[in-house]
mmCIF file of C-alpha atoms in Angstrom:
data_model
loop_
_atom_site.group_PDB
_atom_site.id
_atom_site.type_symbol
_atom_site.label_atom_id
_atom_site.label_comp_id
_atom_site.label_asym_id
_atom_site.label_seq_id
_atom_site.Cartn_x
_atom_site.Cartn_y
_atom_site.Cartn_z
ATOM 1 C CA UNK A 887 15.045 -1.414 17.441
ATOM 2 C CA UNK A 888 12.165 0.001 17.640
ATOM 3 C CA UNK A 889 8.923 -2.173 18.219
ATOM 4 C CA UNK A 890 6.917 -0.739 15.451
ATOM 5 C CA UNK A 891 9.630 -2.051 12.964
ATOM 6 C CA UNK A 892 9.973 -5.173 14.240
ATOM 7 C CA UNK A 893 7.630 -7.125 16.039
ATOM 8 C CA UNK A 894 8.239 -10.820 17.157
ATOM 9 C CA UNK A 895 5.525 -13.357 17.681
ATOM 10 C CA UNK A 896 2.576 -10.716 17.634
ATOM 11 C CA UNK A 897 -0.443 -11.762 19.212
ATOM 12 C CA UNK A 898 -3.139 -12.046 16.846
ATOM 13 C CA UNK A 899 -5.806 -11.636 19.276
ATOM 14 C CA UNK A 900 -4.833 -8.375 21.033
ATOM 15 C CA UNK A 901 -5.321 -5.266 20.167
ATOM 16 C CA UNK A 902 -4.298 -2.150 22.338
ATOM 17 C CA UNK A 903 -6.982 0.075 21.028
ATOM 18 C CA UNK A 904 -9.720 0.299 18.445
ATOM 19 C CA UNK A 905 -8.186 -1.102 15.034
ATOM 20 C CA UNK A 906 -9.902 -1.037 11.964
ATOM 21 C CA UNK A 907 -8.099 -4.124 10.079
ATOM 22 C CA UNK A 908 -10.180 -7.064 9.400
ATOM 23 C CA UNK A 909 -8.657 -10.249 11.428
ATOM 24 C CA UNK A 910 -10.060 -12.885 9.040
ATOM 25 C CA UNK A 911 -10.414 -13.557 5.380
ATOM 26 C CA UNK A 912 -14.142 -13.485 5.555
ATOM 27 C CA UNK A 913 -14.094 -9.780 6.859
ATOM 28 C CA UNK A 914 -11.494 -8.340 4.524
ATOM 29 C CA UNK A 915 -13.581 -6.604 1.916
ATOM 30 C CA UNK A 916 -12.762 -6.121 -1.793
ATOM 31 C CA UNK A 917 -9.835 -7.672 -3.616
ATOM 32 C CA UNK A 918 -12.280 -11.016 -4.297
ATOM 33 C CA UNK A 919 -10.019 -12.885 -6.737
ATOM 34 C CA UNK A 920 -6.749 -12.527 -4.483
ATOM 35 C CA UNK A 921 -8.956 -13.235 -1.376
ATOM 36 C CA UNK A 922 -10.585 -16.122 -2.982
ATOM 37 C CA UNK A 923 -7.270 -17.604 -4.109
ATOM 38 C CA UNK A 924 -5.468 -17.165 -1.042
ATOM 39 C CA UNK A 925 -8.118 -18.696 1.008
ATOM 40 C CA UNK A 926 -7.662 -21.783 -1.246
ATOM 41 C CA UNK A 927 -4.304 -22.130 -0.788
ATOM 42 C CA UNK A 928 -4.216 -21.313 2.738
ATOM 43 C CA UNK A 929 -6.466 -24.168 3.470
ATOM 44 C CA UNK A 930 -4.772 -26.459 1.749
ATOM 45 C CA UNK A 931 -1.195 -25.602 3.736
ATOM 46 C CA UNK A 932 -3.291 -25.514 6.640
ATOM 47 C CA UNK A 933 -4.611 -29.043 6.031
ATOM 48 C CA UNK A 934 -1.421 -30.728 5.077
ATOM 49 C CA UNK A 935 0.220 -28.958 8.046
ATOM 50 C CA UNK A 936 2.670 -27.257 5.927
ATOM 51 C CA UNK A 937 3.875 -23.618 5.682
ATOM 52 C CA UNK A 938 2.021 -21.771 3.038
ATOM 53 C CA UNK A 939 4.528 -21.065 0.144
ATOM 54 C CA UNK A 940 6.238 -17.539 -0.186
ATOM 55 C CA UNK A 941 3.683 -14.713 -0.907
ATOM 56 C CA UNK A 942 4.623 -11.773 -2.642
ATOM 57 C CA UNK A 943 2.168 -8.613 -2.740
ATOM 58 C CA UNK A 944 2.379 -5.774 -5.218
ATOM 59 C CA UNK A 945 0.109 -2.431 -5.029
ATOM 60 C CA UNK A 946 -0.015 0.933 -4.241
ATOM 61 C CA UNK A 947 0.065 1.911 -0.436
ATOM 62 C CA UNK A 948 -2.978 1.725 1.290
ATOM 63 C CA UNK A 949 -4.530 -1.015 -0.340
ATOM 64 C CA UNK A 950 -4.256 -3.891 2.312
ATOM 65 C CA UNK A 951 -0.789 -5.413 1.824
ATOM 66 C CA UNK A 952 0.064 -5.426 5.524
ATOM 67 C CA UNK A 953 -3.151 -6.235 6.441
ATOM 68 C CA UNK A 954 -3.422 -9.355 4.236
ATOM 69 C CA UNK A 955 0.284 -10.478 5.588
ATOM 70 C CA UNK A 956 -1.472 -10.378 9.115
ATOM 71 C CA UNK A 957 -4.821 -12.426 7.964
ATOM 72 C CA UNK A 958 -2.888 -14.846 6.344
ATOM 73 C CA UNK A 959 -0.595 -15.559 9.768
ATOM 74 C CA UNK A 960 -3.935 -15.910 11.606
ATOM 75 C CA UNK A 961 -5.752 -17.747 9.408
ATOM 76 C CA UNK A 962 -2.803 -20.374 9.454
ATOM 77 C CA UNK A 963 -2.624 -20.365 13.206
ATOM 78 C CA UNK A 964 1.021 -19.307 12.890
ATOM 79 C CA UNK A 965 3.130 -16.514 14.533
ATOM 80 C CA UNK A 966 3.574 -13.359 12.743
ATOM 81 C CA UNK A 967 6.986 -11.679 12.452
ATOM 82 C CA UNK A 968 7.151 -8.125 10.639
ATOM 83 C CA UNK A 969 9.856 -5.688 9.605
ATOM 84 C CA UNK A 970 11.023 -3.378 6.790
ATOM 85 C CA UNK A 971 13.788 -3.691 4.185
ATOM 86 C CA UNK A 972 15.773 -0.497 5.302
ATOM 87 C CA UNK A 973 15.628 -1.711 8.999
ATOM 88 C CA UNK A 974 17.648 -4.538 7.583
ATOM 89 C CA UNK A 975 21.080 -3.230 7.633
ATOM 90 C CA UNK A 976 23.550 -6.132 7.707
ATOM 91 C CA UNK A 977 23.291 -10.171 6.986
ATOM 92 C CA UNK A 978 23.365 -10.529 10.688
ATOM 93 C CA UNK A 979 19.933 -8.844 11.241
ATOM 94 C CA UNK A 980 18.193 -11.036 8.947
ATOM 95 C CA UNK A 981 19.928 -14.401 10.407
ATOM 96 C CA UNK A 982 18.887 -13.156 14.042
ATOM 97 C CA UNK A 983 15.382 -13.164 12.857
ATOM 98 C CA UNK A 984 15.354 -16.128 11.046
ATOM 99 C CA UNK A 985 17.593 -18.164 13.408
ATOM 100 C CA UNK A 986 14.559 -17.581 16.113
ATOM 101 C CA UNK A 987 11.545 -18.176 14.252
ATOM 102 C CA UNK A 988 8.912 -21.189 15.238
ATOM 103 C CA UNK A 989 7.879 -23.502 12.592
ATOM 104 C CA UNK A 990 5.354 -22.355 9.918
ATOM 105 C CA UNK A 991 6.135 -18.513 10.957
ATOM 106 C CA UNK A 992 4.859 -15.697 8.382
ATOM 107 C CA UNK A 993 7.644 -13.513 8.415
ATOM 108 C CA UNK A 994 6.508 -10.108 6.648
ATOM 109 C CA UNK A 995 8.784 -7.714 4.805
ATOM 110 C CA UNK A 996 7.561 -4.407 3.797
ATOM 111 C CA UNK A 997 9.029 -2.258 1.053
ATOM 112 C CA UNK A 998 10.966 -5.533 0.063
ATOM 113 C CA UNK A 999 12.383 -3.423 -3.144
ATOM 114 C CA UNK A 1000 14.852 -1.593 -0.805
ATOM 115 C CA UNK A 1001 16.462 -4.853 0.445
ATOM 116 C CA UNK A 1002 20.416 -4.675 -0.154
ATOM 117 C CA UNK A 1003 22.140 -6.982 -2.010
ATOM 118 C CA UNK A 1004 24.135 -9.164 0.675
ATOM 119 C CA UNK A 1005 20.394 -9.536 2.629
ATOM 120 C CA UNK A 1006 18.933 -10.329 -0.423
ATOM 121 C CA UNK A 1007 21.391 -13.055 -1.368
ATOM 122 C CA UNK A 1008 21.179 -14.448 2.083
ATOM 123 C CA UNK A 1009 17.279 -14.525 1.815
ATOM 124 C CA UNK A 1010 17.692 -16.712 -1.614
ATOM 125 C CA UNK A 1011 19.004 -19.944 0.741
ATOM 126 C CA UNK A 1012 16.552 -19.418 3.452
ATOM 127 C CA UNK A 1013 13.327 -19.193 1.203
ATOM 128 C CA UNK A 1014 14.676 -22.070 -0.949
ATOM 129 C CA UNK A 1015 16.436 -24.324 1.353
ATOM 130 C CA UNK A 1016 15.243 -23.280 4.925
ATOM 131 C CA UNK A 1017 19.001 -22.877 5.812
ATOM 132 C CA UNK A 1018 21.524 -19.773 6.217
ATOM 133 C CA UNK A 1019 24.805 -19.202 4.891
ATOM 134 C CA UNK A 1020 27.335 -18.183 7.504
ATOM 135 C CA UNK A 1021 30.974 -17.299 7.327
ATOM 136 C CA UNK A 1022 33.097 -18.584 9.977
ATOM 137 C CA UNK A 1023 36.657 -17.102 10.566
ATOM 138 C CA UNK A 1024 38.518 -14.876 8.219
ATOM 139 C CA UNK A 1025 40.930 -14.950 5.256
ATOM 140 C CA UNK A 1026 42.141 -18.255 4.350
ATOM 141 C CA UNK A 1027 40.811 -19.922 7.262
ATOM 142 C CA UNK A 1028 37.097 -18.752 6.407
ATOM 143 C CA UNK A 1029 34.651 -21.659 5.784
ATOM 144 C CA UNK A 1030 30.858 -21.616 4.987
ATOM 145 C CA UNK A 1031 28.630 -23.077 7.584
ATOM 146 C CA UNK A 1032 24.940 -23.742 6.490
ATOM 147 C CA UNK A 1033 22.774 -23.578 9.638
ATOM 148 C CA UNK A 1034 19.033 -24.957 9.156
ATOM 149 C CA UNK A 1035 15.962 -22.967 10.110
ATOM 150 C CA UNK A 1036 12.461 -24.020 10.759
ATOM 151 C CA UNK A 1037 10.223 -23.711 7.309
ATOM 152 C CA UNK A 1038 8.226 -20.383 7.280
ATOM 153 C CA UNK A 1039 6.407 -18.214 4.983
ATOM 154 C CA UNK A 1040 7.957 -14.998 3.510
ATOM 155 C CA UNK A 1041 5.254 -12.227 2.453
ATOM 156 C CA UNK A 1042 7.175 -9.673 0.751
ATOM 157 C CA UNK A 1043 5.218 -6.428 0.028
ATOM 158 C CA UNK A 1044 6.523 -3.586 -2.475
ATOM 159 C CA UNK A 1045 4.825 -0.338 -4.524
ATOM 160 C CA UNK A 1046 7.673 -1.107 -6.865
ATOM 161 C CA UNK A 1047 7.736 -4.304 -8.476
ATOM 162 C CA UNK A 1048 9.890 -3.291 -11.337
ATOM 163 C CA UNK A 1049 12.812 -2.599 -8.857
ATOM 164 C CA UNK A 1050 12.696 -6.200 -7.410
ATOM 165 C CA UNK A 1051 15.344 -8.623 -9.042
ATOM 166 C CA UNK A 1052 13.848 -11.495 -10.988
ATOM 167 C CA UNK A 1053 15.766 -13.752 -8.671
ATOM 168 C CA UNK A 1054 13.745 -13.008 -6.031
ATOM 169 C CA UNK A 1055 10.473 -12.557 -7.490
ATOM 170 C CA UNK A 1056 10.945 -16.119 -9.193
ATOM 171 C CA UNK A 1057 11.069 -17.617 -5.322
ATOM 172 C CA UNK A 1058 7.641 -16.831 -4.645
ATOM 173 C CA UNK A 1059 5.353 -19.199 -5.204
ATOM 174 C CA UNK A 1060 2.245 -17.049 -5.169
ATOM 175 C CA UNK A 1061 1.917 -13.838 -6.430
ATOM 176 C CA UNK A 1062 -1.011 -11.306 -6.411
ATOM 177 C CA UNK A 1063 -1.337 -7.687 -7.466
ATOM 178 C CA UNK A 1064 -3.620 -5.593 -5.789
ATOM 179 C CA UNK A 1065 -5.967 -3.025 -7.786
ATOM 180 C CA UNK A 1066 -7.554 -0.086 -6.775
ATOM 181 C CA UNK A 1067 -11.299 -0.232 -5.132
ATOM 182 C CA UNK A 1068 -14.299 0.194 -6.623
ATOM 183 C CA UNK A 1069 -16.796 2.781 -4.802
ATOM 184 C CA UNK A 1070 -19.563 0.230 -3.938
ATOM 185 C CA UNK A 1071 -16.522 -1.926 -2.121
ATOM 186 C CA UNK A 1072 -15.325 1.266 -0.454
ATOM 187 C CA UNK A 1073 -18.910 2.211 0.903
ATOM 188 C CA UNK A 1074 -19.190 -1.238 2.476
ATOM 189 C CA UNK A 1075 -15.353 -0.615 4.162
ATOM 190 C CA UNK A 1076 -16.599 2.514 5.310
ATOM 191 C CA UNK A 1077 -20.005 1.175 7.017
ATOM 192 C CA UNK A 1078 -17.923 -1.423 8.493
ATOM 193 C CA UNK A 1079 -15.595 0.811 10.196
ATOM 194 C CA UNK A 1080 -18.284 3.017 11.049
ATOM 195 C CA UNK A 1081 -19.856 0.119 12.901
ATOM 196 C CA UNK A 1082 -16.447 -0.613 14.821
ATOM 197 C CA UNK A 1083 -16.354 3.007 15.783
ATOM 198 C CA UNK A 1084 -19.872 2.895 17.038
ATOM 199 C CA UNK A 1085 -20.790 5.730 14.349
ATOM 200 C CA UNK A 1086 -24.375 6.287 12.456
ATOM 201 C CA UNK A 1087 -23.550 7.312 9.196
ATOM 202 C CA UNK A 1088 -26.327 7.496 6.233
ATOM 203 C CA UNK A 1089 -25.707 5.039 3.268
ATOM 204 C CA UNK A 1090 -25.512 8.529 0.788
ATOM 205 C CA UNK A 1091 -22.873 9.853 3.091
ATOM 206 C CA UNK A 1092 -20.875 6.557 2.776
ATOM 207 C CA UNK A 1093 -21.178 6.704 -1.078
ATOM 208 C CA UNK A 1094 -19.857 10.017 -1.423
ATOM 209 C CA UNK A 1095 -16.755 9.428 0.927
ATOM 210 C CA UNK A 1096 -15.954 6.263 -1.146
ATOM 211 C CA UNK A 1097 -16.119 8.530 -4.055
ATOM 212 C CA UNK A 1098 -13.371 10.656 -2.699
ATOM 213 C CA UNK A 1099 -11.347 8.255 -1.267
ATOM 214 C CA UNK A 1100 -8.892 7.454 -4.122
ATOM 215 C CA UNK A 1101 -9.895 3.785 -4.565
ATOM 216 C CA UNK A 1102 -7.939 3.229 -1.118
ATOM 217 C CA UNK A 1103 -9.351 1.837 2.155
ATOM 218 C CA UNK A 1104 -6.710 3.845 3.943
ATOM 219 C CA UNK A 1105 -7.841 7.034 2.863
ATOM 220 C CA UNK A 1106 -11.507 5.912 3.291
ATOM 221 C CA UNK A 1107 -10.965 5.212 6.790
ATOM 222 C CA UNK A 1108 -8.964 8.595 7.489
ATOM 223 C CA UNK A 1109 -11.903 10.544 5.770
ATOM 224 C CA UNK A 1110 -14.470 8.916 7.987
ATOM 225 C CA UNK A 1111 -12.195 9.769 11.185
ATOM 226 C CA UNK A 1112 -12.302 13.330 10.226
ATOM 227 C CA UNK A 1113 -16.012 13.489 9.227
ATOM 228 C CA UNK A 1114 -16.410 11.887 12.664
ATOM 229 C CA UNK A 1115 -15.167 14.918 14.132
ATOM 230 C CA UNK A 1116 -17.114 17.316 12.350
ATOM 231 C CA UNK A 1117 -20.396 15.281 13.157
ATOM 232 C CA UNK A 1118 -19.336 15.503 16.585
ATOM 233 C CA UNK A 1119 -18.964 19.255 16.591
ATOM 234 C CA UNK A 1120 -20.853 20.666 13.820
ATOM 235 C CA UNK A 1121 -23.879 18.065 13.877
ATOM 236 C CA UNK A 1122 -25.726 15.702 16.185
ATOM 237 C CA UNK A 1123 -23.210 12.901 16.147
ATOM 238 C CA UNK A 1124 -24.586 11.111 12.891
ATOM 239 C CA UNK A 1125 -22.691 11.482 9.525
ATOM 240 C CA UNK A 1126 -24.898 12.736 6.895
ATOM 241 C CA UNK A 1127 -24.418 13.772 3.313
ATOM 242 C CA UNK A 1128 -24.224 17.363 4.404
ATOM 243 C CA UNK A 1129 -21.926 16.977 7.128
ATOM 244 C CA UNK A 1130 -19.671 14.953 4.658
ATOM 245 C CA UNK A 1131 -20.092 17.885 1.626
ATOM 246 C CA UNK A 1132 -19.148 20.568 4.257
ATOM 247 C CA UNK A 1133 -16.303 18.614 5.791
ATOM 248 C CA UNK A 1134 -14.588 17.812 2.250
ATOM 249 C CA UNK A 1135 -14.553 21.324 1.471
ATOM 250 C CA UNK A 1136 -12.797 22.198 4.778
ATOM 251 C CA UNK A 1137 -10.312 19.848 4.004
ATOM 252 C CA UNK A 1138 -9.972 20.727 0.200
ATOM 253 C CA UNK A 1139 -11.007 17.471 -1.449
ATOM 254 C CA UNK A 1140 -13.206 17.366 -4.227
ATOM 255 C CA UNK A 1141 -16.066 15.011 -5.678
ATOM 256 C CA UNK A 1142 -12.915 13.040 -7.180
ATOM 257 C CA UNK A 1143 -11.068 12.649 -4.514
ATOM 258 C CA UNK A 1144 -8.186 15.392 -5.221
ATOM 259 C CA UNK A 1145 -6.660 16.926 -2.567
ATOM 260 C CA UNK A 1146 -4.512 20.492 -2.478
ATOM 261 C CA UNK A 1147 -1.701 19.156 -3.828
ATOM 262 C CA UNK A 1148 -3.455 17.002 -6.804
ATOM 263 C CA UNK A 1149 -4.413 20.132 -7.932
ATOM 264 C CA UNK A 1150 -1.504 22.148 -7.271
ATOM 265 C CA UNK A 1151 0.370 19.328 -9.744
ATOM 266 C CA UNK A 1152 -1.929 19.594 -12.552
ATOM 267 C CA UNK A 1153 -2.020 23.623 -12.547
ATOM 268 C CA UNK A 1154 1.822 23.534 -12.289
ATOM 269 C CA UNK A 1155 1.860 21.440 -15.757
ATOM 270 C CA UNK A 1156 -0.794 23.663 -17.037
ATOM 271 C CA UNK A 1157 0.531 26.770 -15.795
ATOM 272 C CA UNK A 1158 4.211 26.571 -15.557
ATOM 273 C CA UNK A 1159 4.651 24.126 -18.758
ATOM 274 C CA UNK A 1160 2.081 24.564 -20.783
ATOM 275 C CA UNK A 1161 0.462 21.069 -20.356
ATOM 276 C CA UNK A 1162 3.416 19.165 -20.471
ATOM 277 C CA UNK A 1163 5.328 17.328 -21.426
ATOM 278 C CA UNK A 1164 7.601 17.907 -17.962
ATOM 279 C CA UNK A 1165 10.178 15.788 -16.301
ATOM 280 C CA UNK A 1166 9.525 14.204 -12.778
ATOM 281 C CA UNK A 1167 12.301 15.866 -11.104
ATOM 282 C CA UNK A 1168 11.362 19.101 -12.626
ATOM 283 C CA UNK A 1169 7.505 19.014 -11.495
ATOM 284 C CA UNK A 1170 8.727 17.506 -8.100
ATOM 285 C CA UNK A 1171 10.701 20.655 -7.729
ATOM 286 C CA UNK A 1172 7.974 23.286 -9.058
ATOM 287 C CA UNK A 1173 5.300 21.899 -6.111
ATOM 288 C CA UNK A 1174 8.172 21.744 -3.440
ATOM 289 C CA UNK A 1175 7.747 17.830 -3.001
ATOM 290 C CA UNK A 1176 10.422 15.109 -3.410
ATOM 291 C CA UNK A 1177 10.162 13.015 -6.845
ATOM 292 C CA UNK A 1178 9.447 9.887 -4.925
ATOM 293 C CA UNK A 1179 6.464 11.135 -2.995
ATOM 294 C CA UNK A 1180 5.243 12.498 -6.559
ATOM 295 C CA UNK A 1181 5.429 9.182 -8.276
ATOM 296 C CA UNK A 1182 4.140 6.882 -5.437
ATOM 297 C CA UNK A 1183 1.204 8.614 -3.684
ATOM 298 C CA UNK A 1184 0.236 11.030 -6.004
ATOM 299 C CA UNK A 1185 0.736 9.749 -9.872
ATOM 300 C CA UNK A 1186 -1.117 6.684 -9.453
ATOM 301 C CA UNK A 1187 -4.274 8.052 -8.621
ATOM 302 C CA UNK A 1188 -3.974 10.935 -11.189
ATOM 303 C CA UNK A 1189 -3.022 8.476 -13.777
ATOM 304 C CA UNK A 1190 -5.840 6.224 -12.979
ATOM 305 C CA UNK A 1191 -8.578 9.147 -12.902
ATOM 306 C CA UNK A 1192 -7.268 9.854 -16.735
ATOM 307 C CA UNK A 1193 -6.001 13.337 -15.756
ATOM 308 C CA UNK A 1194 -2.239 12.599 -16.223
ATOM 309 C CA UNK A 1195 -0.082 10.788 -18.572
ATOM 310 C CA UNK A 1196 3.343 9.532 -18.670
ATOM 311 C CA UNK A 1197 5.263 9.586 -21.890
ATOM 312 C CA UNK A 1198 8.366 9.017 -22.592
ATOM 313 C CA UNK A 1199 9.234 12.847 -22.765
ATOM 314 C CA UNK A 1200 7.487 13.531 -19.582
ATOM 315 C CA UNK A 1201 4.201 14.218 -17.804
ATOM 316 C CA UNK A 1202 1.240 15.843 -19.387
ATOM 317 C CA UNK A 1203 -2.070 16.556 -18.260
ATOM 318 C CA UNK A 1204 -5.229 15.591 -20.424
ATOM 319 C CA UNK A 1205 -8.125 17.184 -21.543
ATOM 320 C CA UNK A 1206 -10.325 15.613 -18.620
ATOM 321 C CA UNK A 1207 -7.840 17.687 -16.149
ATOM 322 C CA UNK A 1208 -8.826 20.999 -17.981
ATOM 323 C CA UNK A 1209 -12.233 20.608 -17.650
ATOM 324 C CA UNK A 1210 -12.079 19.439 -13.630
ATOM 325 C CA UNK A 1211 -10.181 22.662 -12.977
ATOM 326 C CA UNK A 1212 -12.292 24.701 -15.175
ATOM 327 C CA UNK A 1213 -9.466 25.984 -17.353
ATOM 328 C CA UNK A 1214 -10.872 25.184 -20.517
ATOM 329 C CA UNK A 1215 -9.923 28.577 -21.802
ATOM 330 C CA UNK A 1216 -6.308 28.140 -20.789
ATOM 331 C CA UNK A 1217 -6.066 24.682 -22.798
ATOM 332 C CA UNK A 1218 -7.658 26.457 -26.156
ATOM 333 C CA UNK A 1219 -5.185 29.440 -25.807
ATOM 334 C CA UNK A 1220 -2.231 26.311 -25.209
ATOM 335 C CA UNK A 1221 -3.509 24.669 -28.368
ATOM 336 C CA UNK A 1222 -3.370 28.084 -30.409
ATOM 337 C CA UNK A 1223 0.275 29.029 -29.317
ATOM 338 C CA UNK A 1224 1.606 25.880 -30.388
ATOM 339 C CA UNK A 1225 0.036 26.062 -33.791
ATOM 340 C CA UNK A 1226 1.925 29.321 -34.233
#
């Protein structure tokens, strides 16, 4: 199994290269309510020498769910094991992990909504009773044996909370939902990352990059790395507002953070489907993407930005989308066509 999928007892103080992930809660910028509440829960569990209650993290990709799971383990002084739900193919895969953990280990499962039912059933007992149900023998001679395991903290992360079963959600003692970051928070993250990467960045340049980062730290750090390249080759090495403006043009990222495919989605709805409504599958085919990618990556930010709406009949664009794309004339033409 790939080391990137499953890492056992990861040393929390070692990095193989420059890592922009914060290591402690004090370094974690944004998500203030989540951070403050989790700090209280961690401190209380640490003072009682107990494992933290199971933690459920909900939110779009790139907002820091995996990072917060790592921070939780580090703050607790516990081992950290991580896997992804699709990597758990059979119950024995889960049993193999849980039977080798140490006391108070933080066990992180990404994409937990994709767990198979048989594995989920085994996880119920492990979360509540810290035991594993194991079947010995076959047929009439088969019997169930319960194997005790050390107390641990399960951290489950998902981008699709609606696909997680109610019995599983109810077993998490702490449920936290991530929001998109404000531009000020992203600018602070960019300045922190720039200091780690030893890059000089102007405040107005950091603000411009933050405005184009889709409310997501992962995107902000990606843009920062690309602007570093442009500043190194086309400038003096310092990231200025002019460097960022030029770099964003070359990357086809506009002032709202929309990329080429985001604009293609809006244009497809306007030009091919009269502004909507159009179904997700049809729209995905029209732009050459999968429906999952459309719904998980592109749509959340377009909806948050007020450019796209989900209706019972399908996706429709808003007036703001016509204005942003400079297509007011097409909108009026479409409205007149609908009247007749």
